[in-house]
Amino acid sequence: MALTVLCVTFVVLLLLGLPVAFAIGLSCLATFAVESVPLATAFQTMISGMNVFSFLAIPFFIFSGELMLHGGIADKIVDFARSLVGHWRGGLGLANVVASTLFGGVSGSPVADTSAMGGVLIPIMKREGYSADYAVNVTTHASLSGALMPTSHNMIIYAFAAQGAAGTIGEQVIKGVSIGDLMFAGLVPVFWIMTCMLIAAYWQAVRYGFPKRADGTSLIEKFPGWGAVVRYFVASVPGLLVVVIILFCVMAGVATATEAAAIAVTYSLLLTALIYRTLTRQKLLKALARASKTTGVVLLLIGVSNMLRWQMAYLEIPETIETALLNTTQMPWLMLLYINIIQIVLGIFLDMAAHILITTPLFLPLAIQMGVGPVQFGMMLLLNCALGLVHPPVGTVQFVGCAIANISIGQATRTAWPYYLAIFVAINLVTYVPGFSTWLPSLIAGHPVL
């Protein structure tokens, strides 16, 4: 009965258009009432879910990204990317891919990345002979790299959700997951995604003749020269250094992830206010307001998701799902395929924070049984979550891009399949080739990382 109330209430509230956080919270409260559990328990569970010291990294990373967004870092990255590949066929689209990937490392957020790069590049691309749907798809899909970058607050959320992971793979004992390992694990997949996005953007540009004038003739920029490339690169380096600083602090052991995030905020303030001198009082207040709003939404999702995790444990839902999947197949490759399919479907409807917190305790123990460690599974999960950000009907990132370009999500989706294919390939590589995500952290740590 309680499980029926939980599921039905959640689905009905989602269909009524209620935000995911409120749908989760209200469905949990309804289930608590049916079970005659004191509501005080529900609220204690919610507060305890948010009252975690490591979550201090979340507002720091979000604020650092907002400072970079409003401090003019995006413009310098765009100039560098455009000077490097802007003279190729579809050059502005290729520059968009490079710039969005680089800024994803600075902001750590696909939504912020799309807002920054899309706000700058989508209008320019439309003006200079590119279709609106091409401009949107290039921007939004390249922005997904922000979910796997060291500045991603979603990595912090996953590390918390996976802290109870335990088991044995081969002779290696699994106990929790290192945030440092996660930060390095995402770098190779991000490079692969950028490469695939460049191929897809170039192929579409050749196929449709982008860029082209109104009369259909080709329009391609001239190469500005390597001197200009070097100048633009030097101008963008200070902004890109935030990623290096975070990785160095964590790798060298001089700071925890939370402390590294605080250092990133300090560096971002000094860079935008004193070096670039682009951070005005108005921009600072806007960055503070947006960071506060985003942090509030994320922490609310974390709190209600902890309520849901309590309910699932109480109702023994993880054990039921695990038994059902194990009864379906014992083949690891097929089990991982099932997990990915379920994750992709859930990613369409759930926010990243809620998705991570809900599904990690469901599928991580099962993945460990199949020989997939928490670092590799984390990359699988983050990629599946990222795909949901550009897939209708929700598609938060795609919605932002389409709003900037003033087109419908349906119009953008019709030509998005090459970019979906790139993400699908990356998901399968992470799933079935462990070294794809674990090689670099193993090299850095000096011992096998799973």
Short mmCIF file of C-alpha atoms in Angstrom, two decimals:
data_model
loop_
_atom_site.label_atom_id
_atom_site.label_comp_id
_atom_site.label_asym_id
_atom_site.label_seq_id
_atom_site.Cartn_x
_atom_site.Cartn_y
_atom_site.Cartn_z
CA MET A 1 0.00 0.00 0.00
CA ALA A 2 2.72 2.48 1.02
CA LEU A 3 4.74 1.76 -2.13
CA THR A 4 1.65 2.33 -4.29
CA VAL A 5 0.97 5.67 -2.58
CA LEU A 6 4.60 6.72 -3.02
CA CYS A 7 4.76 5.87 -6.73
CA VAL A 8 1.28 7.02 -7.74
CA THR A 9 1.52 10.32 -5.86
CA PHE A 10 4.92 11.09 -7.34
CA VAL A 11 3.82 10.36 -10.92
CA VAL A 12 0.57 12.31 -10.57
CA LEU A 13 2.33 15.36 -9.13
CA LEU A 14 4.90 15.27 -11.95
CA LEU A 15 2.12 15.06 -14.55
CA LEU A 16 0.43 18.05 -12.93
CA GLY A 17 3.61 20.02 -13.61
CA LEU A 18 4.87 20.33 -10.04
CA PRO A 19 8.65 20.83 -9.71
CA VAL A 20 10.52 17.59 -9.04
CA ALA A 21 11.62 18.65 -5.54
CA PHE A 22 8.04 19.31 -4.41
CA ALA A 23 6.77 16.15 -6.11
CA ILE A 24 9.32 14.04 -4.23
CA GLY A 25 8.70 15.80 -0.91
CA LEU A 26 4.90 15.67 -1.03
CA SER A 27 4.82 12.03 -2.17
CA CYS A 28 7.15 11.13 0.72
CA LEU A 29 4.96 13.02 3.22
CA ALA A 30 1.88 11.20 1.91
CA THR A 31 3.67 7.88 2.38
CA PHE A 32 4.76 8.82 5.91
CA ALA A 33 1.10 9.59 6.71
CA VAL A 34 -0.10 6.25 5.33
CA GLU A 35 2.54 4.41 7.37
CA SER A 36 1.58 6.43 10.50
CA VAL A 37 5.22 7.51 10.89
CA PRO A 38 5.55 10.84 12.76
CA LEU A 39 6.07 13.74 10.39
CA ALA A 40 8.88 14.92 12.66
CA THR A 41 10.85 11.92 11.39
CA ALA A 42 10.35 13.11 7.83
CA PHE A 43 11.67 16.58 8.52
CA GLN A 44 14.59 15.27 10.61
CA THR A 45 15.51 13.02 7.71
CA MET A 46 15.32 15.93 5.31
CA ILE A 47 17.49 18.20 7.46
CA SER A 48 20.06 15.50 8.14
CA GLY A 49 20.38 14.97 4.40
CA MET A 50 21.43 18.59 3.94
CA ASN A 51 23.52 18.88 7.11
CA VAL A 52 26.71 17.41 5.63
CA PHE A 53 30.01 19.30 5.85
CA SER A 54 31.23 18.18 2.42
CA PHE A 55 28.16 19.84 0.86
CA LEU A 56 29.79 23.22 1.61
CA ALA A 57 31.67 22.64 -1.63
CA ILE A 58 28.40 22.93 -3.56
CA PRO A 59 27.68 26.65 -2.96
CA PHE A 60 31.38 27.44 -3.42
CA PHE A 61 31.56 25.70 -6.80
CA ILE A 62 28.27 27.26 -7.90
CA PHE A 63 29.38 30.76 -6.83
CA SER A 64 32.76 30.35 -8.53
CA GLY A 65 31.01 29.40 -11.76
CA GLU A 66 28.65 32.39 -11.51
CA LEU A 67 31.60 34.75 -10.94
CA MET A 68 33.30 33.40 -14.05
CA LEU A 69 30.03 33.65 -15.97
CA HIS A 70 29.39 37.30 -15.08
CA GLY A 71 33.06 38.30 -14.98
CA GLY A 72 33.65 38.11 -18.72
CA ILE A 73 35.66 34.86 -18.77
CA ALA A 74 33.33 33.41 -21.42
CA ASP A 75 34.20 36.14 -23.92
CA LYS A 76 37.93 35.47 -23.67
CA ILE A 77 37.44 31.72 -24.09
CA VAL A 78 35.22 32.34 -27.13
CA ASP A 79 37.87 34.60 -28.70
CA PHE A 80 40.53 31.92 -28.25
CA ALA A 81 38.37 29.10 -29.64
CA ARG A 82 37.24 31.18 -32.58
CA SER A 83 40.79 32.18 -33.51
CA LEU A 84 41.86 28.53 -33.36
CA VAL A 85 39.17 26.80 -35.48
CA GLY A 86 36.94 29.60 -36.75
CA HIS A 87 38.44 29.49 -40.26
CA TRP A 88 37.37 25.86 -40.89
CA ARG A 89 34.11 24.77 -42.48
CA GLY A 90 31.53 25.29 -39.75
CA GLY A 91 34.27 27.12 -37.86
CA LEU A 92 31.99 29.04 -35.53
CA GLY A 93 30.26 25.79 -34.59
CA LEU A 94 33.61 24.14 -33.91
CA ALA A 95 34.69 27.17 -31.88
CA ASN A 96 31.43 26.83 -29.94
CA VAL A 97 32.25 23.19 -29.08
CA VAL A 98 35.76 24.06 -27.88
CA ALA A 99 34.61 27.13 -25.95
CA SER A 100 31.67 25.32 -24.32
CA THR A 101 33.92 22.46 -23.23
CA LEU A 102 36.53 24.82 -21.79
CA PHE A 103 33.95 26.95 -20.01
CA GLY A 104 32.32 23.79 -18.68
CA GLY A 105 35.56 23.18 -16.83
CA VAL A 106 35.34 26.67 -15.36
CA SER A 107 31.64 26.70 -14.42
CA GLY A 108 31.07 23.01 -13.63
CA SER A 109 27.44 23.39 -14.69
CA PRO A 110 25.88 22.53 -18.08
CA VAL A 111 23.10 25.06 -17.49
CA ALA A 112 25.53 27.89 -16.67
CA ASP A 113 27.70 26.83 -19.61
CA THR A 114 24.74 26.99 -22.01
CA SER A 115 23.65 30.34 -20.60
CA ALA A 116 27.11 31.83 -21.02
CA MET A 117 28.14 30.32 -24.35
CA GLY A 118 24.64 30.35 -25.78
CA GLY A 119 24.06 33.97 -24.85
CA VAL A 120 27.25 34.95 -26.67
CA LEU A 121 27.47 32.52 -29.59
CA ILE A 122 23.93 31.50 -30.60
CA PRO A 123 22.93 35.02 -31.77
CA ILE A 124 26.29 35.41 -33.55
CA MET A 125 25.91 32.03 -35.28
CA LYS A 126 22.39 32.86 -36.44
CA ARG A 127 23.59 36.20 -37.80
CA GLU A 128 26.57 34.69 -39.62
CA GLY A 129 24.84 32.00 -41.64
CA TYR A 130 24.10 29.09 -39.29
CA SER A 131 20.64 27.65 -38.64
CA ALA A 132 19.16 28.17 -35.18
CA ASP A 133 18.80 24.44 -34.46
CA TYR A 134 22.45 23.83 -35.39
CA ALA A 135 23.58 26.64 -33.09
CA VAL A 136 21.47 25.30 -30.22
CA ASN A 137 22.53 21.66 -30.55
CA VAL A 138 26.23 22.49 -30.77
CA THR A 139 26.01 24.68 -27.68
CA THR A 140 23.83 22.51 -25.46
CA HIS A 141 25.50 19.16 -26.13
CA ALA A 142 29.04 20.50 -25.80
CA SER A 143 27.98 22.11 -22.51
CA LEU A 144 27.30 18.68 -20.98
CA SER A 145 31.03 18.37 -20.33
CA GLY A 146 30.50 20.61 -17.31
CA ALA A 147 28.89 17.68 -15.46
CA LEU A 148 32.17 15.72 -15.62
CA MET A 149 34.62 18.53 -14.90
CA PRO A 150 36.45 18.95 -11.55
CA THR A 151 34.32 22.03 -10.76
CA SER A 152 31.07 20.02 -11.00
CA HIS A 153 29.06 20.14 -7.78
CA ASN A 154 27.24 17.01 -8.96
CA MET A 155 30.44 15.06 -8.31
CA ILE A 156 30.27 16.15 -4.68
CA ILE A 157 26.67 14.95 -4.47
CA TYR A 158 27.58 11.59 -6.00
CA ALA A 159 30.57 11.17 -3.65
CA PHE A 160 28.20 11.66 -0.72
CA ALA A 161 25.61 9.28 -2.14
CA ALA A 162 28.29 6.63 -2.75
CA GLN A 163 30.03 6.93 0.62
CA GLY A 164 28.31 3.75 1.85
CA ALA A 165 29.51 1.71 -1.14
CA ALA A 166 31.18 -1.50 -0.02
CA GLY A 167 32.24 -4.74 -1.63
CA THR A 168 35.10 -6.52 -3.30
CA ILE A 169 36.14 -6.50 -6.96
CA GLY A 170 38.84 -9.07 -7.59
CA GLU A 171 41.22 -8.62 -4.66
CA GLN A 172 40.46 -4.93 -4.18
CA VAL A 173 38.20 -3.88 -1.32
CA ILE A 174 35.73 -1.11 -2.15
CA LYS A 175 34.83 1.35 0.58
CA GLY A 176 33.30 4.64 -0.50
CA VAL A 177 34.73 6.79 -3.28
CA SER A 178 37.42 9.48 -3.44
CA ILE A 179 36.37 12.88 -4.75
CA GLY A 180 39.88 13.36 -6.12
CA ASP A 181 39.60 10.14 -8.14
CA LEU A 182 36.25 11.31 -9.53
CA MET A 183 37.70 14.66 -10.59
CA PHE A 184 40.45 13.03 -12.65
CA ALA A 185 38.14 10.27 -13.95
CA GLY A 186 36.03 12.72 -15.93
CA LEU A 187 38.84 14.30 -17.94
CA VAL A 188 39.31 11.54 -20.55
CA PRO A 189 35.54 11.13 -21.21
CA VAL A 190 35.26 14.93 -21.58
CA PHE A 191 38.04 14.95 -24.19
CA TRP A 192 36.28 12.14 -26.06
CA ILE A 193 32.93 13.96 -25.94
CA MET A 194 34.54 17.14 -27.28
CA THR A 195 36.17 15.18 -30.12
CA CYS A 196 32.89 13.52 -31.08
CA MET A 197 31.05 16.85 -30.90
CA LEU A 198 33.64 18.41 -33.21
CA ILE A 199 33.14 15.58 -35.70
CA ALA A 200 29.34 15.90 -35.52
CA ALA A 201 29.45 19.70 -35.84
CA TYR A 202 31.83 19.54 -38.80
CA TRP A 203 29.77 16.84 -40.55
CA GLN A 204 26.56 18.82 -40.22
CA ALA A 205 28.29 22.00 -41.36
CA VAL A 206 29.57 20.25 -44.51
CA ARG A 207 26.22 18.61 -45.17
CA TYR A 208 24.21 21.82 -44.90
CA GLY A 209 26.89 24.18 -46.20
CA PHE A 210 27.31 26.23 -43.00
CA PRO A 211 28.09 29.07 -42.83
CA LYS A 212 26.30 30.54 -45.81
CA ARG A 213 24.92 33.90 -46.87
CA ALA A 214 21.25 34.56 -47.53
CA ASP A 215 21.84 33.84 -51.26
CA GLY A 216 23.28 30.39 -50.39
CA THR A 217 26.94 31.15 -51.09
CA SER A 218 29.61 30.03 -48.64
CA LEU A 219 30.87 32.32 -45.90
CA ILE A 220 34.07 31.26 -44.10
CA GLU A 221 36.26 33.35 -41.82
CA LYS A 222 39.94 33.98 -42.52
CA PHE A 223 42.60 32.53 -40.24
CA PRO A 224 43.85 35.43 -38.04
CA GLY A 225 47.35 33.98 -37.75
CA TRP A 226 49.16 32.09 -35.01
CA GLY A 227 50.15 35.33 -33.33
CA ALA A 228 46.49 36.14 -32.70
CA VAL A 229 45.86 32.57 -31.49
CA VAL A 230 48.66 32.88 -28.94
CA ARG A 231 47.40 36.29 -27.75
CA TYR A 232 43.85 35.03 -27.26
CA PHE A 233 45.13 31.89 -25.53
CA VAL A 234 47.24 33.91 -23.09
CA ALA A 235 44.21 36.10 -22.33
CA SER A 236 42.06 33.02 -21.57
CA VAL A 237 44.65 31.14 -19.49
CA PRO A 238 43.92 32.89 -16.16
CA GLY A 239 40.27 31.83 -16.37
CA LEU A 240 41.13 28.25 -17.30
CA LEU A 241 43.61 27.99 -14.44
CA VAL A 242 40.76 27.49 -11.96
CA VAL A 243 40.55 23.84 -13.08
CA VAL A 244 44.30 23.37 -12.63
CA ILE A 245 44.18 24.94 -9.18
CA ILE A 246 41.40 22.62 -8.00
CA LEU A 247 43.10 19.49 -9.36
CA PHE A 248 46.46 20.48 -7.89
CA CYS A 249 44.99 21.18 -4.44
CA VAL A 250 43.20 17.83 -4.33
CA MET A 251 46.05 15.81 -5.89
CA ALA A 252 48.73 17.33 -3.66
CA GLY A 253 46.60 16.82 -0.59
CA VAL A 254 46.90 20.47 0.45
CA ALA A 255 43.11 20.91 0.51
CA THR A 256 39.90 18.91 0.63
CA ALA A 257 37.31 19.32 -2.11
CA THR A 258 35.46 21.85 0.06
CA GLU A 259 38.62 23.86 0.69
CA ALA A 260 39.55 23.66 -2.99
CA ALA A 261 36.11 25.04 -3.86
CA ALA A 262 36.64 27.95 -1.44
CA ILE A 263 40.03 28.61 -3.04
CA ALA A 264 38.33 28.61 -6.45
CA VAL A 265 35.91 31.30 -5.25
CA THR A 266 38.76 33.44 -3.90
CA TYR A 267 40.71 33.05 -7.14
CA SER A 268 37.61 33.86 -9.24
CA LEU A 269 36.98 37.03 -7.20
CA LEU A 270 40.59 38.19 -7.52
CA LEU A 271 40.70 37.36 -11.24
CA THR A 272 37.47 39.07 -12.28
CA ALA A 273 37.68 42.03 -9.89
CA LEU A 274 41.38 42.89 -9.88
CA ILE A 275 43.02 41.38 -12.98
CA TYR A 276 40.32 41.51 -15.68
CA ARG A 277 38.41 44.31 -13.86
CA THR A 278 35.15 43.09 -15.39
CA LEU A 279 33.27 42.32 -12.16
CA THR A 280 31.15 45.33 -11.28
CA ARG A 281 29.07 45.68 -8.11
CA GLN A 282 25.92 44.94 -10.10
CA LYS A 283 27.43 41.78 -11.61
CA LEU A 284 28.65 40.63 -8.20
CA LEU A 285 25.18 41.02 -6.70
CA LYS A 286 23.69 39.15 -9.66
CA ALA A 287 26.22 36.33 -9.24
CA LEU A 288 25.42 36.13 -5.51
CA ALA A 289 21.68 36.05 -6.18
CA ARG A 290 21.90 33.36 -8.85
CA ALA A 291 24.31 31.26 -6.76
CA SER A 292 22.01 31.54 -3.73
CA LYS A 293 18.99 30.52 -5.78
CA THR A 294 20.76 27.55 -7.39
CA THR A 295 22.19 26.43 -4.05
CA GLY A 296 18.75 26.59 -2.46
CA VAL A 297 17.24 24.47 -5.22
CA VAL A 298 20.04 21.90 -5.03
CA LEU A 299 19.92 21.63 -1.23
CA LEU A 300 16.13 21.29 -1.29
CA LEU A 301 16.50 18.45 -3.78
CA ILE A 302 19.14 16.85 -1.56
CA GLY A 303 16.86 17.10 1.49
CA VAL A 304 13.74 15.63 -0.13
CA SER A 305 15.83 13.00 -1.91
CA ASN A 306 17.14 11.90 1.50
CA MET A 307 13.52 11.51 2.62
CA LEU A 308 12.92 9.34 -0.43
CA ARG A 309 16.05 7.28 0.26
CA TRP A 310 14.76 6.66 3.81
CA GLN A 311 11.41 5.57 2.41
CA MET A 312 13.04 3.26 -0.14
CA ALA A 313 15.19 1.64 2.55
CA TYR A 314 12.15 1.27 4.84
CA LEU A 315 10.12 -0.34 2.05
CA GLU A 316 13.12 -2.46 0.93
CA ILE A 317 12.88 -1.12 -2.61
CA PRO A 318 16.63 -1.46 -3.42
CA GLU A 319 16.58 -5.14 -2.45
CA THR A 320 13.45 -5.72 -4.54
CA ILE A 321 14.97 -4.05 -7.64
CA GLU A 322 18.25 -5.91 -7.18
CA THR A 323 16.46 -9.25 -6.91
CA ALA A 324 14.31 -8.52 -9.96
CA LEU A 325 17.31 -7.58 -12.12
CA LEU A 326 19.38 -10.55 -10.92
CA ASN A 327 16.47 -12.85 -11.76
CA THR A 328 16.39 -11.34 -15.24
CA THR A 329 20.04 -11.97 -16.10
CA GLN A 330 23.37 -12.93 -14.55
CA MET A 331 25.45 -11.63 -17.47
CA PRO A 332 27.38 -8.50 -16.39
CA TRP A 333 27.26 -6.79 -19.81
CA LEU A 334 23.50 -7.22 -20.07
CA MET A 335 22.94 -6.13 -16.47
CA LEU A 336 24.91 -2.94 -17.10
CA LEU A 337 22.90 -2.34 -20.26
CA TYR A 338 19.67 -2.60 -18.25
CA ILE A 339 21.03 -0.18 -15.66
CA ASN A 340 21.98 2.33 -18.37
CA ILE A 341 18.57 2.11 -20.03
CA ILE A 342 16.80 2.71 -16.72
CA GLN A 343 19.15 5.61 -15.96
CA ILE A 344 18.52 7.25 -19.34
CA VAL A 345 14.75 7.04 -18.87
CA LEU A 346 14.93 8.43 -15.33
CA GLY A 347 17.27 11.20 -16.48
CA ILE A 348 14.54 12.54 -18.74
CA PHE A 349 12.28 13.31 -15.78
CA LEU A 350 14.59 13.94 -12.80
CA ASP A 351 16.93 16.78 -11.94
CA MET A 352 20.58 15.72 -11.74
CA ALA A 353 20.85 16.06 -7.96
CA ALA A 354 17.69 14.06 -7.32
CA HIS A 355 18.67 11.48 -9.94
CA ILE A 356 22.08 10.93 -8.37
CA LEU A 357 20.82 10.69 -4.80
CA ILE A 358 17.92 8.36 -5.64
CA THR A 359 19.59 5.95 -8.05
CA THR A 360 23.07 5.62 -6.52
CA PRO A 361 21.92 3.44 -3.57
CA LEU A 362 19.71 1.47 -5.97
CA PHE A 363 22.26 0.52 -8.61
CA LEU A 364 25.76 1.02 -7.20
CA PRO A 365 25.70 -2.17 -5.05
CA LEU A 366 24.50 -4.10 -8.08
CA ALA A 367 27.20 -2.55 -10.27
CA ILE A 368 29.88 -3.55 -7.75
CA GLN A 369 28.60 -7.15 -7.97
CA MET A 370 29.05 -6.89 -11.75
CA GLY A 371 32.67 -5.73 -11.32
CA VAL A 372 32.11 -1.99 -11.81
CA GLY A 373 33.71 0.21 -9.13
CA PRO A 374 32.23 3.43 -7.71
CA VAL A 375 34.46 5.71 -9.82
CA GLN A 376 33.51 4.01 -13.08
CA PHE A 377 29.86 3.86 -12.04
CA GLY A 378 29.97 7.56 -11.15
CA MET A 379 31.04 8.43 -14.69
CA MET A 380 28.25 6.20 -16.06
CA LEU A 381 25.71 7.91 -13.85
CA LEU A 382 26.85 11.46 -14.61
CA LEU A 383 26.81 10.82 -18.36
CA ASN A 384 23.30 9.36 -18.19
CA CYS A 385 22.16 12.34 -16.12
CA ALA A 386 23.79 14.72 -18.60
CA LEU A 387 21.97 13.12 -21.54
CA GLY A 388 18.67 13.77 -19.75
CA LEU A 389 19.49 17.50 -19.67
CA VAL A 390 19.20 17.74 -23.48
CA HIS A 391 16.45 15.18 -24.07
CA PRO A 392 12.77 16.18 -24.23
CA PRO A 393 10.28 16.46 -22.61
CA VAL A 394 12.20 18.08 -19.71
CA GLY A 395 15.70 18.79 -21.09
CA THR A 396 16.67 21.73 -18.88
CA VAL A 397 19.80 22.61 -20.85
CA GLN A 398 18.05 22.21 -24.21
CA PHE A 399 15.22 24.42 -22.96
CA VAL A 400 17.71 27.20 -22.09
CA GLY A 401 19.39 26.95 -25.49
CA CYS A 402 16.09 26.99 -27.37
CA ALA A 403 14.89 29.99 -25.35
CA ILE A 404 18.02 31.92 -26.35
CA ALA A 405 17.58 30.98 -30.03
CA ASN A 406 13.80 31.50 -29.89
CA ILE A 407 12.95 28.08 -31.36
CA SER A 408 10.98 25.10 -30.06
CA ILE A 409 12.60 22.05 -28.45
CA GLY A 410 10.99 19.91 -31.16
CA GLN A 411 12.73 21.91 -33.88
CA ALA A 412 16.12 21.46 -32.22
CA THR A 413 15.56 17.77 -31.47
CA ARG A 414 14.99 16.86 -35.14
CA THR A 415 18.65 17.48 -35.99
CA ALA A 416 20.22 16.48 -32.66
CA TRP A 417 20.80 12.78 -33.36
CA PRO A 418 24.57 13.04 -34.18
CA TYR A 419 25.14 14.62 -30.77
CA TYR A 420 22.98 12.03 -28.98
CA LEU A 421 25.05 9.36 -30.74
CA ALA A 422 28.27 10.89 -29.38
CA ILE A 423 26.94 10.76 -25.79
CA PHE A 424 25.68 7.18 -26.27
CA VAL A 425 29.11 6.09 -27.47
CA ALA A 426 30.75 7.76 -24.47
CA ILE A 427 28.32 6.03 -22.08
CA ASN A 428 29.10 2.63 -23.58
CA LEU A 429 32.85 3.25 -23.50
CA VAL A 430 32.70 4.17 -19.81
CA THR A 431 30.46 1.16 -19.11
CA TYR A 432 32.37 -1.55 -20.94
CA VAL A 433 35.94 -0.19 -21.03
CA PRO A 434 36.91 0.45 -17.38
CA GLY A 435 40.22 2.09 -18.27
CA PHE A 436 38.37 4.81 -20.17
CA SER A 437 37.45 6.44 -16.85
CA THR A 438 39.85 4.80 -14.37
CA TRP A 439 43.19 4.97 -16.21
CA LEU A 440 44.00 8.61 -15.38
CA PRO A 441 43.03 8.49 -11.65
CA SER A 442 44.96 5.21 -11.33
CA LEU A 443 48.01 6.87 -12.91
CA ILE A 444 47.75 9.88 -10.58
CA ALA A 445 47.09 7.81 -7.45
CA GLY A 446 49.82 5.27 -8.21
CA HIS A 447 47.51 2.32 -7.57
CA PRO A 448 44.48 0.77 -9.31
CA VAL A 449 41.33 2.87 -8.97
CA LEU A 450 37.95 1.31 -9.55
#
